[in-house]
PDB file of C-alpha atoms in Angstrom:
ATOM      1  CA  UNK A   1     -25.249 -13.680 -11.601  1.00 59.00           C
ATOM      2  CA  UNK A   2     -25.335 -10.392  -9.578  1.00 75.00           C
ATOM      3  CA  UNK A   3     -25.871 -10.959  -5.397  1.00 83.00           C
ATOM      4  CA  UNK A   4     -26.763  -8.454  -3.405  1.00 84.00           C
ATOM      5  CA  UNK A   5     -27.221  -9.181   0.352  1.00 87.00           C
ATOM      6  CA  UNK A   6     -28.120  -6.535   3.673  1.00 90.00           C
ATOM      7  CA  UNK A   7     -27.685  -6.539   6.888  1.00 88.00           C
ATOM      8  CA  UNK A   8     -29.309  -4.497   9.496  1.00 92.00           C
ATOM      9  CA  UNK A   9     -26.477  -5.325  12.459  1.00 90.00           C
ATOM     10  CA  UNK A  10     -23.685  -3.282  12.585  1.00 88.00           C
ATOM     11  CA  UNK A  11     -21.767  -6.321  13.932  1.00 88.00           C
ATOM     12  CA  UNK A  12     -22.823  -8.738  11.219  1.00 88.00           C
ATOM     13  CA  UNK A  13     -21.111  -7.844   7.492  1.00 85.00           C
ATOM     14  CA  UNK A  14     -23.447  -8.113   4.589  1.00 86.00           C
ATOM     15  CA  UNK A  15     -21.323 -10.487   3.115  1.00 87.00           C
ATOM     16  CA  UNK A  16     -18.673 -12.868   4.575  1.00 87.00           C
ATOM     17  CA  UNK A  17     -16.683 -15.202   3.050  1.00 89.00           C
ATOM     18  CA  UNK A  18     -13.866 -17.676   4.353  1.00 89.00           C
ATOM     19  CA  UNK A  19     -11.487 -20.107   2.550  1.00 90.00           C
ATOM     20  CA  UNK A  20     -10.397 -22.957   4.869  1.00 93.00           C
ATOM     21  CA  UNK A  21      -7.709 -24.101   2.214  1.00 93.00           C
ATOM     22  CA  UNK A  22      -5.222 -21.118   2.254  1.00 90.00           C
ATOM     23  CA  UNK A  23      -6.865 -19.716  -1.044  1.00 90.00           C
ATOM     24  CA  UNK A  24      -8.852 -16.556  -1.507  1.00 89.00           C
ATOM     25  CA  UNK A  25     -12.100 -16.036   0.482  1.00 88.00           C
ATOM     26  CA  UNK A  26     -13.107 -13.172  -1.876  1.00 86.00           C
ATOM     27  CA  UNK A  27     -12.005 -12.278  -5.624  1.00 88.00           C
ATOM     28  CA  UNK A  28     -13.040  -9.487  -7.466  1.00 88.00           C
ATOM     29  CA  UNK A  29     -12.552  -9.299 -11.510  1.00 88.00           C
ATOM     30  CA  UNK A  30     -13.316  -6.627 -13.875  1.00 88.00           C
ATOM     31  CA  UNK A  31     -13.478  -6.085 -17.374  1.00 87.00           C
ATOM     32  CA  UNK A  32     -10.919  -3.194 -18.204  1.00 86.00           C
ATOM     33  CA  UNK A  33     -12.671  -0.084 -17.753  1.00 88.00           C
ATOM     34  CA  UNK A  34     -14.658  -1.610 -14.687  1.00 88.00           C
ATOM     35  CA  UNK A  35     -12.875  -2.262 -10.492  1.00 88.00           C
ATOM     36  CA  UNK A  36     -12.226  -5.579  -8.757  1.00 88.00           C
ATOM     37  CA  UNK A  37     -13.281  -4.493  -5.844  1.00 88.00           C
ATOM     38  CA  UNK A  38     -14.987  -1.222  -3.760  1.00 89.00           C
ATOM     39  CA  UNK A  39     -15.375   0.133  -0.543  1.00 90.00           C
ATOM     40  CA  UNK A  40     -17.744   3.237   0.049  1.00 90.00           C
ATOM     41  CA  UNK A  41     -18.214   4.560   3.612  1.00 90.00           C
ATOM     42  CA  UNK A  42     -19.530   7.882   4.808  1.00 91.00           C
ATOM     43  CA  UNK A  43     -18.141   8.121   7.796  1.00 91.00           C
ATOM     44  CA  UNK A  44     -15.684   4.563   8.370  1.00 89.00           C
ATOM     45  CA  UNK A  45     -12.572   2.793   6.983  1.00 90.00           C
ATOM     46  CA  UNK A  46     -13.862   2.019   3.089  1.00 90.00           C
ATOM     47  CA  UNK A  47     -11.216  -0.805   2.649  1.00 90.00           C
ATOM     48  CA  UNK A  48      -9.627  -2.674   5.392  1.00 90.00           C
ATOM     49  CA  UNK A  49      -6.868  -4.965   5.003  1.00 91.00           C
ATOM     50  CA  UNK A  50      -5.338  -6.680   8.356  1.00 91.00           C
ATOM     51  CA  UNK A  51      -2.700  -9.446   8.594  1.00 91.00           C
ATOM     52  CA  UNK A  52      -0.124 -10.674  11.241  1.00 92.00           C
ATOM     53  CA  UNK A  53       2.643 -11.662   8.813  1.00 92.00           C
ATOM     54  CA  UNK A  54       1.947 -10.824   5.463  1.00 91.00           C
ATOM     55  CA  UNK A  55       0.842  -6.751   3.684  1.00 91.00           C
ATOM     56  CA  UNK A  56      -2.255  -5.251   4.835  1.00 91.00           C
ATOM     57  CA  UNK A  57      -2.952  -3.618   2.214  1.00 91.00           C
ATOM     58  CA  UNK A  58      -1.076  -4.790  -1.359  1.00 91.00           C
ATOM     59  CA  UNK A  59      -1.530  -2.978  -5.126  1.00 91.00           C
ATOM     60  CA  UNK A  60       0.626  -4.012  -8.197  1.00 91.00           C
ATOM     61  CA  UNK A  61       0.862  -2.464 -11.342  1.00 90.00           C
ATOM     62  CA  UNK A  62       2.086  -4.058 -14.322  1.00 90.00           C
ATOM     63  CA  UNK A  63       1.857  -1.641 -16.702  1.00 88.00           C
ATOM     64  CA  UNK A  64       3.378   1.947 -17.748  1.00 89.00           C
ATOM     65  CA  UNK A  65       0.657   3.919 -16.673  1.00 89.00           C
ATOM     66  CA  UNK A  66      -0.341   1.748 -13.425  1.00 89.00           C
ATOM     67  CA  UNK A  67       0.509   2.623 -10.030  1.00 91.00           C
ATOM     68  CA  UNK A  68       0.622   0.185  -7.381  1.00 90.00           C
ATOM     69  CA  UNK A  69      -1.351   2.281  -4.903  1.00 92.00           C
ATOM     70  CA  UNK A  70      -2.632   5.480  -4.894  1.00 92.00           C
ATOM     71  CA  UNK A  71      -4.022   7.798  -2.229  1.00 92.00           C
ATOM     72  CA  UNK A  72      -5.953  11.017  -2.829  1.00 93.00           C
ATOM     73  CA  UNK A  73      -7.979  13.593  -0.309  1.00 93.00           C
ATOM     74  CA  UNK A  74      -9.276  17.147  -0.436  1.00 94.00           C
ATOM     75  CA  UNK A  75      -8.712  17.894   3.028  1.00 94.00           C
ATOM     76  CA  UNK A  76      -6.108  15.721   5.019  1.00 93.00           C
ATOM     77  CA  UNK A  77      -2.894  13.537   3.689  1.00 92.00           C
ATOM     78  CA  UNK A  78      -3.105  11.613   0.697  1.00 92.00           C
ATOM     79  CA  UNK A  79      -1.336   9.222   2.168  1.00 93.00           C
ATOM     80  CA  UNK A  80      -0.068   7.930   5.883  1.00 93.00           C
ATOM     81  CA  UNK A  81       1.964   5.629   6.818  1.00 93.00           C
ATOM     82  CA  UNK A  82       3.383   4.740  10.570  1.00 93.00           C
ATOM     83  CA  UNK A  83       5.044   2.053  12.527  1.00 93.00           C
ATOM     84  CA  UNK A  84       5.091   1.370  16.324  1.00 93.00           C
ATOM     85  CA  UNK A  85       8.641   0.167  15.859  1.00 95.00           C
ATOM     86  CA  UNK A  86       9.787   0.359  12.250  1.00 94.00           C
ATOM     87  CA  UNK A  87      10.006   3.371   9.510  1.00 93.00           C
ATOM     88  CA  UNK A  88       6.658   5.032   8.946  1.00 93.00           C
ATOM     89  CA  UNK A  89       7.161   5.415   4.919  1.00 94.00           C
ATOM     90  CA  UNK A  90       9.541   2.961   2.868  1.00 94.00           C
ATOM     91  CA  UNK A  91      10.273   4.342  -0.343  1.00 94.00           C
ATOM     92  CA  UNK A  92      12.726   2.334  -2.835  1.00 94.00           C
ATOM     93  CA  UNK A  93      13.736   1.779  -6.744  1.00 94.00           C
ATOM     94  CA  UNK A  94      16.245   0.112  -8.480  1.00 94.00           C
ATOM     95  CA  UNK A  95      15.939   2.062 -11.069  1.00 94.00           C
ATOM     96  CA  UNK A  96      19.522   4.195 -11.040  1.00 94.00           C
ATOM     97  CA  UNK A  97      17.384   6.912 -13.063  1.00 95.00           C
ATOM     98  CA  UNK A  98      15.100   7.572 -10.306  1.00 94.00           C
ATOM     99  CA  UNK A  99      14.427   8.462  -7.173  1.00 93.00           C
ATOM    100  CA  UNK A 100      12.767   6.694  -4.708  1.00 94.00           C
ATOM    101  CA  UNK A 101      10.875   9.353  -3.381  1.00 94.00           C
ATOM    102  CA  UNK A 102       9.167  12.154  -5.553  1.00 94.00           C
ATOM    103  CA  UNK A 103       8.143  15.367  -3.526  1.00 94.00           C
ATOM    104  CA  UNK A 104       6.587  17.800  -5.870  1.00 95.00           C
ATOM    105  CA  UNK A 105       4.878  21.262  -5.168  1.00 95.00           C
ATOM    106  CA  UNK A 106       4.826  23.675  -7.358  1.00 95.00           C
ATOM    107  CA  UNK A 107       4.213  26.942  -5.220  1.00 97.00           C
ATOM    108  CA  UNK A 108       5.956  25.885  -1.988  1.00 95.00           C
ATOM    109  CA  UNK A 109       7.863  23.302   0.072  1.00 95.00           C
ATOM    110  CA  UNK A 110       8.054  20.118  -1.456  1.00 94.00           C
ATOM    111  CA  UNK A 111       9.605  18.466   1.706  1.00 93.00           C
ATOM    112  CA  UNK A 112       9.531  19.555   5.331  1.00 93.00           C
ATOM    113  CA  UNK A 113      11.265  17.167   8.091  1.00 93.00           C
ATOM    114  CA  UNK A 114      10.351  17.780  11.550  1.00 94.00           C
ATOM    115  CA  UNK A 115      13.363  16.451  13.477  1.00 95.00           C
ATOM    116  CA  UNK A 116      16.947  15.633  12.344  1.00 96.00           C
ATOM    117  CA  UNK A 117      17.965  14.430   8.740  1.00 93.00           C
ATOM    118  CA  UNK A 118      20.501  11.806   8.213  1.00 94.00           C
ATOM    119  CA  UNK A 119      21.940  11.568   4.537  1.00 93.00           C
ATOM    120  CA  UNK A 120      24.472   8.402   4.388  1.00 94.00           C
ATOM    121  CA  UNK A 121      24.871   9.091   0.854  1.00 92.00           C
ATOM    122  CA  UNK A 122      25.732  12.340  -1.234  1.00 90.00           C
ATOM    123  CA  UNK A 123      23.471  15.732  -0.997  1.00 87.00           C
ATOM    124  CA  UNK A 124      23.344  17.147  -4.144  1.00 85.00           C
ATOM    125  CA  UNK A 125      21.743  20.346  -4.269  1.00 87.00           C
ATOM    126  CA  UNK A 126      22.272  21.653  -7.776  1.00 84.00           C
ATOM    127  CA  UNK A 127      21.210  25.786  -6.889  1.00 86.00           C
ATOM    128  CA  UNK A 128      23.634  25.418  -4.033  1.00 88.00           C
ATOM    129  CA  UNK A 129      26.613  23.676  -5.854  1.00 85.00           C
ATOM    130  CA  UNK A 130      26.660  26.045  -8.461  1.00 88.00           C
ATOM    131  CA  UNK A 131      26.830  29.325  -6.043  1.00 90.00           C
ATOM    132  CA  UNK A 132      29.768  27.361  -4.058  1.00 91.00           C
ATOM    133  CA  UNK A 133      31.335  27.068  -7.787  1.00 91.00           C
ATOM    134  CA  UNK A 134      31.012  31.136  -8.589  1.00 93.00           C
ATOM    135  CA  UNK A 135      31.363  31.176  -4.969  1.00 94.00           C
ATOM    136  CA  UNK A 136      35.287  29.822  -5.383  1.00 94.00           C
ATOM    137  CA  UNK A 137      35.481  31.719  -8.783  1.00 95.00           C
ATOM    138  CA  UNK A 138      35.082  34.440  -7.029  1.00 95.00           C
ATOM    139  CA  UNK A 139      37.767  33.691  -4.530  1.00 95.00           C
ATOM    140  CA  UNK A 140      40.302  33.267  -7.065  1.00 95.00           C
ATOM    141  CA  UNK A 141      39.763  36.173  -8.862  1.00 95.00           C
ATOM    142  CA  UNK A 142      40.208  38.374  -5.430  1.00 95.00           C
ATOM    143  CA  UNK A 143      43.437  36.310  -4.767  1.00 95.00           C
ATOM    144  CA  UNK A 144      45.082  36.890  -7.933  1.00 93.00           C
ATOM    145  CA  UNK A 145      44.033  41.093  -6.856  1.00 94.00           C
ATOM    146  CA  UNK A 146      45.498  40.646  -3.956  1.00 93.00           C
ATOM    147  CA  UNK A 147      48.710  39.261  -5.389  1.00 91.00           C
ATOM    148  CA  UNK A 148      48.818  42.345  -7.483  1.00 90.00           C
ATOM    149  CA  UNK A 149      48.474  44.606  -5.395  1.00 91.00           C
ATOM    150  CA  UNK A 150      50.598  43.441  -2.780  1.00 88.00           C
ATOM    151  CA  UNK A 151      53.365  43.437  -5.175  1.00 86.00           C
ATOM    152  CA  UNK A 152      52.784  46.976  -6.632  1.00 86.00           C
ATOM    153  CA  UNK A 153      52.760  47.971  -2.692  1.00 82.00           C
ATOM    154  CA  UNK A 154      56.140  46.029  -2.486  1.00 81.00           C
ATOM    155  CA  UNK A 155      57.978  46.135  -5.665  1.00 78.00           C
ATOM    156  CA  UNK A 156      61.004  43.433  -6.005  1.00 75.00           C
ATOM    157  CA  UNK A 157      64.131  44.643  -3.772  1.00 66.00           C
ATOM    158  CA  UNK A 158      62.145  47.207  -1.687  1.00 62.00           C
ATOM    159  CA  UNK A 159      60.519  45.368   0.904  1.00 56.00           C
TER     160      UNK A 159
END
């Protein structure tokens, strides 16, 4: 059975619903191809989620291909995330294999910090490790020239 209701007072939602026994005051189910639940607006907040203890907002994935939430625009960030007194963006695996934050752009930047960077673990930049490595090749080879020629410029038992 399909409801539809309206409401013609900006301060009054179409529909309301409220569970008194700590359960769910709305549930949304679809069949695979179909959503739980949708929010359209043309010019407001589509979804809302508020809570003083527990996640605003909440999306699991169980499977391979599911993400747990995704954000998409054409114009401004995908994605925000900010705290009044905690960190903005938490980002996290335990996955060894992975990292727990993916930047990815494939004609520029894929990361740009605006203030100062602390790493408490190992940088590993792979472009810059292997310059440092032909980098110190290099030195060595010019050391072992140098050795040379200092001792054709001061053969044994002249200098």
């Amino acid at each position: 059975m399909a409801t539809f209701e309206t409401s013609n007072d900006a301060a009054t939602p179409a529909v309301e619903g409220e569970n008194t026994a700590g359960g769910d005051a709305r549930f949304g189910q679809a069949a695979p191809t179909g959503r739980g639940v949708v929010g359209v607006s043309a010019a407001h907040t589509a979804v809302e989620g508020n809570t003083k203890t527990g996640y605003g907002v909440l999306g699991t994935a169980d499977g391979p291909n599911g993400r747990g939430v995704v954000g998409t625009s054409i114009e401004q960030a995908g994605v925000v995330g900010s705290s009044r007194n905690s960190v903005g963006v938490w980002a996290e695996t335990k996955n060894a294999d992975q990292p727990a934050l993916l930047a990815k752009n494939p004609t520029g930047y894929a990361g740009r910090f605006e203030g100062d960077v602390v790493v408490t673990g190992t940088f590993v930049n792979p472009q810059v490790d292997q310059r440092l490595t032909q980098l110190e090749n290099e030195v060595a080879d010019l050391q072992k020239t140098v050795a040379v020629l200092v001792g054709m410029a001061h053969p044994q038992g002249t200098g």
